[in-house]
PDB file of C-alpha atoms in Angstrom:
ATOM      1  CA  UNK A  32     -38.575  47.552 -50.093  1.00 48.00           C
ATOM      2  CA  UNK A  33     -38.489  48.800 -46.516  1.00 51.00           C
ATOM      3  CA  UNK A  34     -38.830  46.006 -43.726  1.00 50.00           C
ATOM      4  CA  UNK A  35     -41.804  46.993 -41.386  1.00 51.00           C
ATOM      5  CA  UNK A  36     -40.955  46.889 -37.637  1.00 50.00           C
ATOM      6  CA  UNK A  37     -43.100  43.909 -37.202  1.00 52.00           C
ATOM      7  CA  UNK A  38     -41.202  41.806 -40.090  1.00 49.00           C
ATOM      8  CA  UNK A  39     -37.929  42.857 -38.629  1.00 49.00           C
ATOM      9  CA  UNK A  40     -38.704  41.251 -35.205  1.00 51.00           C
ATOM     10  CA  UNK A  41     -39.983  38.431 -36.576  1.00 53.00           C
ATOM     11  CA  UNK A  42     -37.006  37.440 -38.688  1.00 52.00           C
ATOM     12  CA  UNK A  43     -34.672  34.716 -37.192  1.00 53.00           C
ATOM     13  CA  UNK A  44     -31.184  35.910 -35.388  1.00 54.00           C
ATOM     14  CA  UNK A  45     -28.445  35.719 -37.489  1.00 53.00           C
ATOM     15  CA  UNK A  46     -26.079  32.490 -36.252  1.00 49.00           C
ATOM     16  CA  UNK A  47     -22.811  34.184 -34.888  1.00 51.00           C
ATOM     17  CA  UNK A  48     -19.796  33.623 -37.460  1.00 46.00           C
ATOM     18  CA  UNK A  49     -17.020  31.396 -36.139  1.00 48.00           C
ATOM     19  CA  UNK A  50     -13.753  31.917 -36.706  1.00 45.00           C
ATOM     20  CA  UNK A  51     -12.892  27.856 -35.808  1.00 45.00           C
ATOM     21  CA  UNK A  52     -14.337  25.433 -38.452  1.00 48.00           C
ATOM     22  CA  UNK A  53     -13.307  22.235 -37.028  1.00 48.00           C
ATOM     23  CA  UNK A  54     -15.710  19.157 -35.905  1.00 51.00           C
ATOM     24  CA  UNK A  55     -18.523  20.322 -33.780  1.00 53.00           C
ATOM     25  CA  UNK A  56     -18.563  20.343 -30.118  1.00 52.00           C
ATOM     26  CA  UNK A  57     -18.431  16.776 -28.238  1.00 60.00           C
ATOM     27  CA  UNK A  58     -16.481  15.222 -30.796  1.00 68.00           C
ATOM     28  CA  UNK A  59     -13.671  14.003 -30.372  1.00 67.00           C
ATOM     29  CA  UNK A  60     -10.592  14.812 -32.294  1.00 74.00           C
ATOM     30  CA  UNK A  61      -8.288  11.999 -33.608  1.00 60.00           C
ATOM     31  CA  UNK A  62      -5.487  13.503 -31.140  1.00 56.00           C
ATOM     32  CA  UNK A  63      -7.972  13.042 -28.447  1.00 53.00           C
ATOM     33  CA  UNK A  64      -9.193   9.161 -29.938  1.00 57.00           C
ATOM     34  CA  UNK A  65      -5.429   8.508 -30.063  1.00 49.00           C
ATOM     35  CA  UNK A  66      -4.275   9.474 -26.569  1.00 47.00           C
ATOM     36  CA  UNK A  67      -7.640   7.317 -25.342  1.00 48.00           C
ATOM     37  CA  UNK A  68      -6.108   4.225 -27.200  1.00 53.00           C
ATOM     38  CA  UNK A  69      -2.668   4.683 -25.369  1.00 48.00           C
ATOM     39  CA  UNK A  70      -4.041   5.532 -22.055  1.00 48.00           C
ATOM     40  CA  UNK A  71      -6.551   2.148 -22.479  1.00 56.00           C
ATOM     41  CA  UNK A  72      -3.607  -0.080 -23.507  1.00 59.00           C
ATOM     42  CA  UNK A  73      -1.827   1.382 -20.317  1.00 67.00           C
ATOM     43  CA  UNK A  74      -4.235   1.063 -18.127  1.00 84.00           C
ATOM     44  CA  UNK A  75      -3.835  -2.235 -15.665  1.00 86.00           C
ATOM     45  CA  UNK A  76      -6.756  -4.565 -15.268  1.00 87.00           C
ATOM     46  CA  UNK A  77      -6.976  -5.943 -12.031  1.00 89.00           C
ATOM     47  CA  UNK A  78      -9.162  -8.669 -11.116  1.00 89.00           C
ATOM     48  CA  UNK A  79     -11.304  -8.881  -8.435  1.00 93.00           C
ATOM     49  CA  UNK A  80      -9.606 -11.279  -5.575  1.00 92.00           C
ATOM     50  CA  UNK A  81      -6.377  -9.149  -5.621  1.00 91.00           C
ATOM     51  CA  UNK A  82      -8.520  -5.797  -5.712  1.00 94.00           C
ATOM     52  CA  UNK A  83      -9.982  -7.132  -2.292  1.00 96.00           C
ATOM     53  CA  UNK A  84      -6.911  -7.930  -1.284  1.00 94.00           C
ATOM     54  CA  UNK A  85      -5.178  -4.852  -1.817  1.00 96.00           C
ATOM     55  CA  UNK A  86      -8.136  -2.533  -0.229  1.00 97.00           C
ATOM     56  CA  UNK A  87      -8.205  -5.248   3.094  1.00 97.00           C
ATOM     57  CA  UNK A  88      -4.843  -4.994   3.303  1.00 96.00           C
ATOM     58  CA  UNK A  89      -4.833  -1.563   3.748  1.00 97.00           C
ATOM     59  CA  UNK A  90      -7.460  -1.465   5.999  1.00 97.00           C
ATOM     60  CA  UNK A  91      -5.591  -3.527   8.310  1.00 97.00           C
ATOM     61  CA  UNK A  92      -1.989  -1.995   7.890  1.00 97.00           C
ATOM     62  CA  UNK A  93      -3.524   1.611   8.728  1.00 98.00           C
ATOM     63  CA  UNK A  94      -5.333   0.322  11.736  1.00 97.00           C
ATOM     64  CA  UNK A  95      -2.038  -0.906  13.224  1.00 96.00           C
ATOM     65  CA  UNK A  96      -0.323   2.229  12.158  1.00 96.00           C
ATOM     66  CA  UNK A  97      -3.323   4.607  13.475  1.00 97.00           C
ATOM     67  CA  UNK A  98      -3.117   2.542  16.347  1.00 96.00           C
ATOM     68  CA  UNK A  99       0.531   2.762  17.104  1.00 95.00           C
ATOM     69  CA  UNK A 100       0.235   6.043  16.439  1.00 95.00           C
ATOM     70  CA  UNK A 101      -2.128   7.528  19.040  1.00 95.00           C
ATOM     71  CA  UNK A 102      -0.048   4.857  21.526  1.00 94.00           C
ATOM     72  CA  UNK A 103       2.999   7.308  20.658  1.00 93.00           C
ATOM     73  CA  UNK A 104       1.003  10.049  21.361  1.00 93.00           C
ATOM     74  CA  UNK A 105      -0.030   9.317  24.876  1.00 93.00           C
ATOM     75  CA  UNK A 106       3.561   8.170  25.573  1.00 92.00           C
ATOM     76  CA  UNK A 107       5.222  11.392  24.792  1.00 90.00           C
ATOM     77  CA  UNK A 108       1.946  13.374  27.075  1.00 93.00           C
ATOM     78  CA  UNK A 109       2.458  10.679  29.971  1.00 91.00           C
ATOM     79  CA  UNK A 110       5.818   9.218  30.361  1.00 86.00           C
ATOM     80  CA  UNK A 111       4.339   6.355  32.729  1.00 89.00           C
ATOM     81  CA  UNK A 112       1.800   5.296  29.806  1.00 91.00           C
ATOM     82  CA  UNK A 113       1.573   1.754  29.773  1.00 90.00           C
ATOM     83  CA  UNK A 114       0.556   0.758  25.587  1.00 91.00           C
ATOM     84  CA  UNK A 115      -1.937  -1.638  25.281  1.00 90.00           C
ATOM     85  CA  UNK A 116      -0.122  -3.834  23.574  1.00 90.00           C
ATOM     86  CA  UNK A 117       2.395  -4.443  26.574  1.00 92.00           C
ATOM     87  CA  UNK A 118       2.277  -8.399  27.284  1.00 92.00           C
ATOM     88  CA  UNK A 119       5.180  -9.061  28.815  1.00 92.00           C
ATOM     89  CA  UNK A 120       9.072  -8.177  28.682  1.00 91.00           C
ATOM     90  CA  UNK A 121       9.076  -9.321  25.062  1.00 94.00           C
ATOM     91  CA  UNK A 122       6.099  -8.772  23.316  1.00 94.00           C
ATOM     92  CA  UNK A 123       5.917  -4.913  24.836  1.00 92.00           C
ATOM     93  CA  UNK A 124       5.408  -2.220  22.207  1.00 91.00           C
ATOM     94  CA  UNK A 125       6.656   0.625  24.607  1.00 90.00           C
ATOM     95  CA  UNK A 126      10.125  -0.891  24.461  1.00 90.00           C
ATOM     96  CA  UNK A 127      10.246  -0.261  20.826  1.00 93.00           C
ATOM     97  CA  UNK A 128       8.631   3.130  20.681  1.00 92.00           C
ATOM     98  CA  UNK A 129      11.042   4.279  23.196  1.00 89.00           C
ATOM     99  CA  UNK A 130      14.085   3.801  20.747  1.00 93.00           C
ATOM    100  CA  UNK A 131      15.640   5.578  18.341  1.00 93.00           C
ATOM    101  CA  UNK A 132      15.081   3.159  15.686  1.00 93.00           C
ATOM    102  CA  UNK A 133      11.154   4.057  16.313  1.00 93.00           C
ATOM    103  CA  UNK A 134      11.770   7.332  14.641  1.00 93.00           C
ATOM    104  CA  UNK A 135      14.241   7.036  11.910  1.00 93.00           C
ATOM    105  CA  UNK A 136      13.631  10.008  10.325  1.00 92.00           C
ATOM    106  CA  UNK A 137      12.869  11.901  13.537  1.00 91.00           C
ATOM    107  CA  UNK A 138       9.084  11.393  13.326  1.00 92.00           C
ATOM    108  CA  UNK A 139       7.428   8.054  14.843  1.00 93.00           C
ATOM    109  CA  UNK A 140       7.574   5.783  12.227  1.00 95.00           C
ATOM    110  CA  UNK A 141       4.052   5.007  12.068  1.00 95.00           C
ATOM    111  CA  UNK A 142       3.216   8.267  10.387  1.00 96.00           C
ATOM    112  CA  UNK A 143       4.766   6.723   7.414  1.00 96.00           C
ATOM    113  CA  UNK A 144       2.285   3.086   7.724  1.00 96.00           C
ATOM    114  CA  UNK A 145      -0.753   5.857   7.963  1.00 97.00           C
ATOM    115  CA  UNK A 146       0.421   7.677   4.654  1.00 97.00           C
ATOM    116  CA  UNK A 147       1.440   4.604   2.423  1.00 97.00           C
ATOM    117  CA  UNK A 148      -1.490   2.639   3.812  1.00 98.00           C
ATOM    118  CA  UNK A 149      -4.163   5.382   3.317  1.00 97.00           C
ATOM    119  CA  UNK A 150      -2.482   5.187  -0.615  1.00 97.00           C
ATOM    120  CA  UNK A 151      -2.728   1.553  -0.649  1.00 97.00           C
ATOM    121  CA  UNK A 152      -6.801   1.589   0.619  1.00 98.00           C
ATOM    122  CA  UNK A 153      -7.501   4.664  -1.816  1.00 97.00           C
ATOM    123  CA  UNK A 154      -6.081   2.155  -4.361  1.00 97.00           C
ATOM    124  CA  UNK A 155      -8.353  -0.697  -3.293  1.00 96.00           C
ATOM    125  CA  UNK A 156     -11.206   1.284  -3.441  1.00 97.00           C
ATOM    126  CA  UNK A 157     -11.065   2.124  -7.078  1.00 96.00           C
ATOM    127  CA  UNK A 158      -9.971  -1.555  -8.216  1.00 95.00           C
ATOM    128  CA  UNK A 159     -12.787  -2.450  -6.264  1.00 95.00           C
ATOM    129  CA  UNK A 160     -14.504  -0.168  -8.592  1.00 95.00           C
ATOM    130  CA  UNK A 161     -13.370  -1.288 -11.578  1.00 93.00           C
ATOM    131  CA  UNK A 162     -11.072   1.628 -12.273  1.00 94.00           C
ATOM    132  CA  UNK A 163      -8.763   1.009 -14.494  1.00 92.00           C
ATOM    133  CA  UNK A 164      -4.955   2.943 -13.302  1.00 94.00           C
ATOM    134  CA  UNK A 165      -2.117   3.559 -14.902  1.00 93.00           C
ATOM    135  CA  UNK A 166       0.797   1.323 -15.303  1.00 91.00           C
ATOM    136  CA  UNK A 167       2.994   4.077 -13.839  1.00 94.00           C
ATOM    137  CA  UNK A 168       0.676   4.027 -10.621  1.00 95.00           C
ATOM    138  CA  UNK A 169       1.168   0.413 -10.170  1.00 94.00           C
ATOM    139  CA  UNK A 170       5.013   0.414 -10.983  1.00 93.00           C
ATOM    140  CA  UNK A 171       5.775   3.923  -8.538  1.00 95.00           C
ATOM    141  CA  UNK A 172       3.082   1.819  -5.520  1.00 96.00           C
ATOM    142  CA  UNK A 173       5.251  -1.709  -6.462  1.00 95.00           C
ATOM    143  CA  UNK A 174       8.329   0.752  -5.914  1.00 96.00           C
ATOM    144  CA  UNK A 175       6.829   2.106  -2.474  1.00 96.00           C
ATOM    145  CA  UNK A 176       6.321  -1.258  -1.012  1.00 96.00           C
ATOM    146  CA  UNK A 177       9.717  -2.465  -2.457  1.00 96.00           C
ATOM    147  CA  UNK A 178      10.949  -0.071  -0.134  1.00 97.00           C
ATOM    148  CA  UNK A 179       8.471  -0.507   2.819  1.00 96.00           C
ATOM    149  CA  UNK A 180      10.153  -4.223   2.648  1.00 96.00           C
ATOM    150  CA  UNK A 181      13.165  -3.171   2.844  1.00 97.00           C
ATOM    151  CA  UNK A 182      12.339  -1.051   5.704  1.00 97.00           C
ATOM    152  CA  UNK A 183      10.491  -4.105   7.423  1.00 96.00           C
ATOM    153  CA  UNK A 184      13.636  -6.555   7.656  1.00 96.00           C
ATOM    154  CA  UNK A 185      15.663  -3.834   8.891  1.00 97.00           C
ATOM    155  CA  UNK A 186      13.253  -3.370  11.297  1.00 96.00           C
ATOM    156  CA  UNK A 187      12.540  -7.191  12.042  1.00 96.00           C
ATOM    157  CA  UNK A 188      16.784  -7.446  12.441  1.00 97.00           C
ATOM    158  CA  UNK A 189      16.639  -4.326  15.215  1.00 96.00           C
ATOM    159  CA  UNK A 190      13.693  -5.609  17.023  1.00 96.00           C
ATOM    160  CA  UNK A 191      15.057  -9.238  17.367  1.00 96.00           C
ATOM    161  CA  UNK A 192      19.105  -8.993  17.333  1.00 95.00           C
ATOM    162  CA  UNK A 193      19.381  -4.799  19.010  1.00 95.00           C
ATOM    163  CA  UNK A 194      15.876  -3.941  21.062  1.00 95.00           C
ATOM    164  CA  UNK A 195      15.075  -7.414  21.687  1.00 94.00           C
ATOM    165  CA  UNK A 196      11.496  -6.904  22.010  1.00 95.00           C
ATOM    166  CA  UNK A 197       8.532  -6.936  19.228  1.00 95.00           C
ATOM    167  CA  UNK A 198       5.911  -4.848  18.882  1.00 95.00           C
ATOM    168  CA  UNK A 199       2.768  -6.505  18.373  1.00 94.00           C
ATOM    169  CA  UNK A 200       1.165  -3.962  15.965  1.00 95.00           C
ATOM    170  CA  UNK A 201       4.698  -3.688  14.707  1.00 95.00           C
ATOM    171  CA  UNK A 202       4.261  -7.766  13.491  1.00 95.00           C
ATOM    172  CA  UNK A 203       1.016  -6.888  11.772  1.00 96.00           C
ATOM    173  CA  UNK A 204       2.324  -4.326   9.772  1.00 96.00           C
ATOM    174  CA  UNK A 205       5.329  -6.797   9.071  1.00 94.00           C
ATOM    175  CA  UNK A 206       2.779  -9.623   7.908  1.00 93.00           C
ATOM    176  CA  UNK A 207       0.834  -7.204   5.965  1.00 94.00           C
ATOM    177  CA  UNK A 208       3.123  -5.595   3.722  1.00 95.00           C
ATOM    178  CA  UNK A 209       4.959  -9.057   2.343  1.00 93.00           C
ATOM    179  CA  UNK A 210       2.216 -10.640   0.873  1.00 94.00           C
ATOM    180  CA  UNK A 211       0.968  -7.140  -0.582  1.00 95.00           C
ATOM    181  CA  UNK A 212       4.152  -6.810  -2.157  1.00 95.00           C
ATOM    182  CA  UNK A 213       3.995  -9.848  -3.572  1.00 93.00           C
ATOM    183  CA  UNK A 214       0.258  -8.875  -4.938  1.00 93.00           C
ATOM    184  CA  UNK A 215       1.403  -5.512  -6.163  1.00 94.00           C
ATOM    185  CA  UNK A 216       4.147  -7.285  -8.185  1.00 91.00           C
ATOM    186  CA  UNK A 217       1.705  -9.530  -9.507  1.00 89.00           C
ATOM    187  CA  UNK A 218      -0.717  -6.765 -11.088  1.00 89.00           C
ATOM    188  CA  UNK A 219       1.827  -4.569 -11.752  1.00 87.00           C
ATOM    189  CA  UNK A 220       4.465  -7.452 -13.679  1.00 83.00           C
ATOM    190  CA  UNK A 221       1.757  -8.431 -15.888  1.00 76.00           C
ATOM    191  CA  UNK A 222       3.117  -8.191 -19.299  1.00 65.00           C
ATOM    192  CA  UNK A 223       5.900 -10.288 -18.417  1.00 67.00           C
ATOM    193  CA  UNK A 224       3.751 -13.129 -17.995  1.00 64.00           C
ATOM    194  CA  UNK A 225       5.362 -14.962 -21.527  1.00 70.00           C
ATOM    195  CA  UNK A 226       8.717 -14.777 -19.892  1.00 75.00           C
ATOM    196  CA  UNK A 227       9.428 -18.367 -18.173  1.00 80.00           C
ATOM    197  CA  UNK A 228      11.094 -16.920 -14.953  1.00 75.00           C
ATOM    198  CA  UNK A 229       8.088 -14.766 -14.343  1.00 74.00           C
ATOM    199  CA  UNK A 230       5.834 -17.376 -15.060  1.00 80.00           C
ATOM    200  CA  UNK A 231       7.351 -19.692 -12.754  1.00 80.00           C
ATOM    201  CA  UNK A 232       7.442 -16.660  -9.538  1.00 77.00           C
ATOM    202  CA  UNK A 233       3.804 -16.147 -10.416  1.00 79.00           C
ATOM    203  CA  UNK A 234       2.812 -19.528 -10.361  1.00 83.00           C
ATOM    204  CA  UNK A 235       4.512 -20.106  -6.708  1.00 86.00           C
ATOM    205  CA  UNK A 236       4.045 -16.726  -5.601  1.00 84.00           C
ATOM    206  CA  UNK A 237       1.729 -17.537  -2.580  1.00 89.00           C
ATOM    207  CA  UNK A 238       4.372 -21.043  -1.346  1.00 92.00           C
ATOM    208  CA  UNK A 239       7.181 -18.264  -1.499  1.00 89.00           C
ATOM    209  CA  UNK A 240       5.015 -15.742   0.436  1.00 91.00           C
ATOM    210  CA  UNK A 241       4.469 -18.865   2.906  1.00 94.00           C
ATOM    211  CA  UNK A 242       8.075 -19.895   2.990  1.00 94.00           C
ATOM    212  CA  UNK A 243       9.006 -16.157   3.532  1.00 93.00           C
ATOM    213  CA  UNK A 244       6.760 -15.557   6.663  1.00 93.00           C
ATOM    214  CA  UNK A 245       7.846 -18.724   8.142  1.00 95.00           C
ATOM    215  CA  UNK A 246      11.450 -17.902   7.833  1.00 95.00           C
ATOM    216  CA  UNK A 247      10.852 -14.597   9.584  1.00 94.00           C
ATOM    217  CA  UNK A 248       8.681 -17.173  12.649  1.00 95.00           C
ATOM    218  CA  UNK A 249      11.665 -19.524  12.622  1.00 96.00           C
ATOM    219  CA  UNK A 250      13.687 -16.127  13.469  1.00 96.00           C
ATOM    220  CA  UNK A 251      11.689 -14.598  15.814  1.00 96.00           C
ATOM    221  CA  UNK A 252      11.063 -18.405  17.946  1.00 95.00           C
ATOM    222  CA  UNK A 253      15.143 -19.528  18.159  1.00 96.00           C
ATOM    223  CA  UNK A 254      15.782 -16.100  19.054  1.00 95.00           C
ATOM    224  CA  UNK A 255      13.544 -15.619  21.825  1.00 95.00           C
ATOM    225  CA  UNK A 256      13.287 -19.499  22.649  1.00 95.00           C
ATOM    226  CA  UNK A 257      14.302 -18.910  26.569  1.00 92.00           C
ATOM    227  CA  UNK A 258      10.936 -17.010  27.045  1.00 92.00           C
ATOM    228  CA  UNK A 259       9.131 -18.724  24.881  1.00 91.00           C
ATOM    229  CA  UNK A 260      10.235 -22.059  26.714  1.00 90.00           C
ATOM    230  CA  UNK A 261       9.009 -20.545  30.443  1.00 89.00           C
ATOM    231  CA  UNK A 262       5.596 -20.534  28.796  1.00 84.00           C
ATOM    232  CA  UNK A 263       5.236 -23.731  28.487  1.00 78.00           C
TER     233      UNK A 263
END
């Protein structure tokens, strides 16, 4: 029997043959269910206080680093260019800049505080959001800052014992990126919290971050205690 045109038309398409027979679209497969599992149980959660901390931190770090930077800047277009944070002959940023050990790698140094800090604020801004990262992100940012306070003393022993002068933004960089070491360590060191030694450093993590700054204070006063004395 011969199908009119009109019967032909009205017949249904045919569904298109495929070649794949596996779950339907939007499922997921239980590869995919797996690798969600591992990335979950990777992922670091991070509680609110220390997510503030981390994204303030940054804030502040990459204002004194900005700031420093565009100081650099005017120095190298007007060699007369008096920084605004020039106080007097100690606390006088533009005799640090000046120096070589301003530009260790042969760029001003501050370049580096805009990069790591613009990490560290990125990083805020998605604990902030509840975004769960990686442990690899925390442990390669702990790394970072391990070396940024490394960097820091060497720093802190040039300005007080080879420039003798101190930078003013310099300081706030200096008091910004001990404690968020110490906050990075804590988010990142986690799983270790069962092990006593660990337990013990987290517990007194903020008296050692105290103890820390005031050693570097107690440095920076009996070194320059002849100018601090004719302030008096």
């Amino acid at each position: 029997m011969t199908e009119t045109p009109d019967e032909a038309s009205s017949a249904p398409p045919e569904a298109p043959v495929s070649a794949w027979h596996g779950p339907t679209a939007g499922t997921p497969t239980p590869e995919a269910r797996a690798a969600a599992r591992v990335a979950e149980k990777n992922a670091v959660p991070v509680g609110m206080p220390s997510a503030l901390w981390v994204l303030i931190a940054g804030f502040i770090g990459f204002a004194a680093s900005f700031t420093l930077t565009v100081e650099k800047i005017d120095m190298l277009i007007d060699p007369h260019y008096q920084p605004s944070c020039n106080f007097n002959p100690i606390l006088a940023c533009g005799s640090v800049m000046g120096t070589q050990q301003a530009s260790v790698f042969g760029f001003p140094n501050p370049l580096m505080g805009v990069v790591a800090f613009t990490i560290v604020i990125v990083t805020g801004v998605l604990s902030v959001g509840r975004v769960r990262l990686p442990r690899w992100y925390w442990s390669g940012l702990l790394a970072g800052l391990a070396m940024g306070v490394v960097f820091v003393h060497w720093l802190i022993f040039q300005s007080l014992y080879r420039i003798n002068a101190l930078c003013p933004y310099c300081m706030v960089v200096w008091s910004i990126t001990i404690p968020l070491f110490v906050v990075v360590a804590s988010i990142t060191l986690r799983p270790l919290a069962g092990n006593p030694v660990a337990r013990v450093l987290y517990q007194w993590r903020w008296p050692l971050v105290a103890l820390w700054v005031t050693a570097v204070i107690l440095a920076i006063l009996v070194r320059f205690w002849y100018f601090w004395t004719t302030l008096i």
